[in-house]
Amino acid sequence: MVPGFNHNIRHKGDIYHIQTEDSGIDSPHIITLLYKSGTILAKEKISYSDIVKVDNLPTIVRELME
């Protein structure tokens, strides 16, 4: 499992929080959530189940998350 990323972005005076997490090899998904004032505005979920057997999986997952 790759550690997640959290960022706060200011846009037109509003602050948005972006959170990206790896669900791990048992549930190979990367999930990104976009928040404004604690409310989820958008969610993106991608699977990486097709590459779980590669040798450098943590590196690839991190690159996908970035």
PDB file of C-alpha atoms in Angstrom:
ATOM      1  CA  MET A   1       0.000   0.000   0.000  1.00  0.00           C
ATOM      2  CA  VAL A   2       1.275   3.433  -0.968  1.00  0.00           C
ATOM      3  CA  PRO A   3       0.685   6.309   1.498  1.00  0.00           C
ATOM      4  CA  GLY A   4      -1.970   8.771   0.384  1.00  0.00           C
ATOM      5  CA  PHE A   5      -1.716  12.380  -0.682  1.00  0.00           C
ATOM      6  CA  ASN A   6      -3.605  15.357   0.726  1.00  0.00           C
ATOM      7  CA  HIS A   7      -3.555  18.841  -0.763  1.00  0.00           C
ATOM      8  CA  ASN A   8      -5.445  22.059  -0.210  1.00  0.00           C
ATOM      9  CA  ILE A   9      -5.951  24.191  -3.300  1.00  0.00           C
ATOM     10  CA  ARG A  10      -7.270  27.750  -3.384  1.00  0.00           C
ATOM     11  CA  HIS A  11      -9.400  28.619  -6.419  1.00  0.00           C
ATOM     12  CA  LYS A  12     -11.349  31.865  -6.825  1.00  0.00           C
ATOM     13  CA  GLY A  13     -11.245  32.469  -3.076  1.00  0.00           C
ATOM     14  CA  ASP A  14     -12.483  28.995  -2.114  1.00  0.00           C
ATOM     15  CA  ILE A  15     -10.355  26.251  -0.585  1.00  0.00           C
ATOM     16  CA  TYR A  16     -10.682  22.733  -1.952  1.00  0.00           C
ATOM     17  CA  HIS A  17      -9.202  19.629  -0.355  1.00  0.00           C
ATOM     18  CA  ILE A  18      -7.988  16.795  -2.585  1.00  0.00           C
ATOM     19  CA  GLN A  19      -7.365  13.384  -1.032  1.00  0.00           C
ATOM     20  CA  THR A  20      -5.897  10.434  -2.956  1.00  0.00           C
ATOM     21  CA  GLU A  21      -5.599   6.978  -1.388  1.00  0.00           C
ATOM     22  CA  ASP A  22      -4.446   3.508  -2.374  1.00  0.00           C
ATOM     23  CA  SER A  23      -6.810   0.734  -1.222  1.00  0.00           C
ATOM     24  CA  GLY A  24      -4.001  -1.828  -1.276  1.00  0.00           C
ATOM     25  CA  ILE A  25      -3.328  -5.076  -3.093  1.00  0.00           C
ATOM     26  CA  ASP A  26      -6.438  -6.856  -1.710  1.00  0.00           C
ATOM     27  CA  SER A  27      -8.620  -4.157  -3.277  1.00  0.00           C
ATOM     28  CA  PRO A  28      -6.382  -2.643  -5.958  1.00  0.00           C
ATOM     29  CA  HIS A  29      -7.939   0.777  -6.444  1.00  0.00           C
ATOM     30  CA  ILE A  30      -6.808   4.366  -6.276  1.00  0.00           C
ATOM     31  CA  ILE A  31      -9.516   6.702  -5.028  1.00  0.00           C
ATOM     32  CA  THR A  32      -9.401  10.496  -5.274  1.00  0.00           C
ATOM     33  CA  LEU A  33     -11.940  12.688  -3.493  1.00  0.00           C
ATOM     34  CA  LEU A  34     -12.492  16.420  -3.980  1.00  0.00           C
ATOM     35  CA  TYR A  35     -13.957  18.260  -0.984  1.00  0.00           C
ATOM     36  CA  LYS A  36     -15.216  21.766  -0.362  1.00  0.00           C
ATOM     37  CA  SER A  37     -16.143  22.688   3.213  1.00  0.00           C
ATOM     38  CA  GLY A  38     -16.261  18.992   4.163  1.00  0.00           C
ATOM     39  CA  THR A  39     -18.646  18.057   1.356  1.00  0.00           C
ATOM     40  CA  ILE A  40     -17.537  15.635  -1.351  1.00  0.00           C
ATOM     41  CA  LEU A  41     -17.879  17.308  -4.733  1.00  0.00           C
ATOM     42  CA  ALA A  42     -16.310  14.605  -6.890  1.00  0.00           C
ATOM     43  CA  LYS A  43     -14.925  11.075  -6.660  1.00  0.00           C
ATOM     44  CA  GLU A  44     -12.660   9.227  -9.087  1.00  0.00           C
ATOM     45  CA  LYS A  45     -11.835   5.539  -8.650  1.00  0.00           C
ATOM     46  CA  ILE A  46      -9.457   3.604 -10.869  1.00  0.00           C
ATOM     47  CA  SER A  47      -8.482  -0.041 -10.699  1.00  0.00           C
ATOM     48  CA  TYR A  48      -4.964  -1.355 -11.066  1.00  0.00           C
ATOM     49  CA  SER A  49      -5.919  -5.035 -10.783  1.00  0.00           C
ATOM     50  CA  ASP A  50      -4.370  -5.688 -14.205  1.00  0.00           C
ATOM     51  CA  ILE A  51      -0.853  -4.858 -12.942  1.00  0.00           C
ATOM     52  CA  VAL A  52      -0.747  -6.275  -9.379  1.00  0.00           C
ATOM     53  CA  LYS A  53       1.893  -8.871 -10.311  1.00  0.00           C
ATOM     54  CA  VAL A  54       4.538  -6.448 -11.618  1.00  0.00           C
ATOM     55  CA  ASP A  55       7.806  -6.273  -9.672  1.00  0.00           C
ATOM     56  CA  ASN A  56       7.789  -2.510  -9.152  1.00  0.00           C
ATOM     57  CA  LEU A  57       4.105  -2.177  -8.177  1.00  0.00           C
ATOM     58  CA  PRO A  58       4.607   0.423  -5.394  1.00  0.00           C
ATOM     59  CA  THR A  59       6.479   2.709  -7.798  1.00  0.00           C
ATOM     60  CA  ILE A  60       3.821   2.397 -10.493  1.00  0.00           C
ATOM     61  CA  VAL A  61       0.957   2.932  -8.041  1.00  0.00           C
ATOM     62  CA  ARG A  62       2.666   6.024  -6.659  1.00  0.00           C
ATOM     63  CA  GLU A  63       3.087   7.410 -10.195  1.00  0.00           C
ATOM     64  CA  LEU A  64      -0.606   6.762 -10.915  1.00  0.00           C
ATOM     65  CA  MET A  65      -1.556   8.552  -7.705  1.00  0.00           C
ATOM     66  CA  GLU A  66       0.592  11.577  -8.511  1.00  0.00           C
TER      67      GLU A  66
END
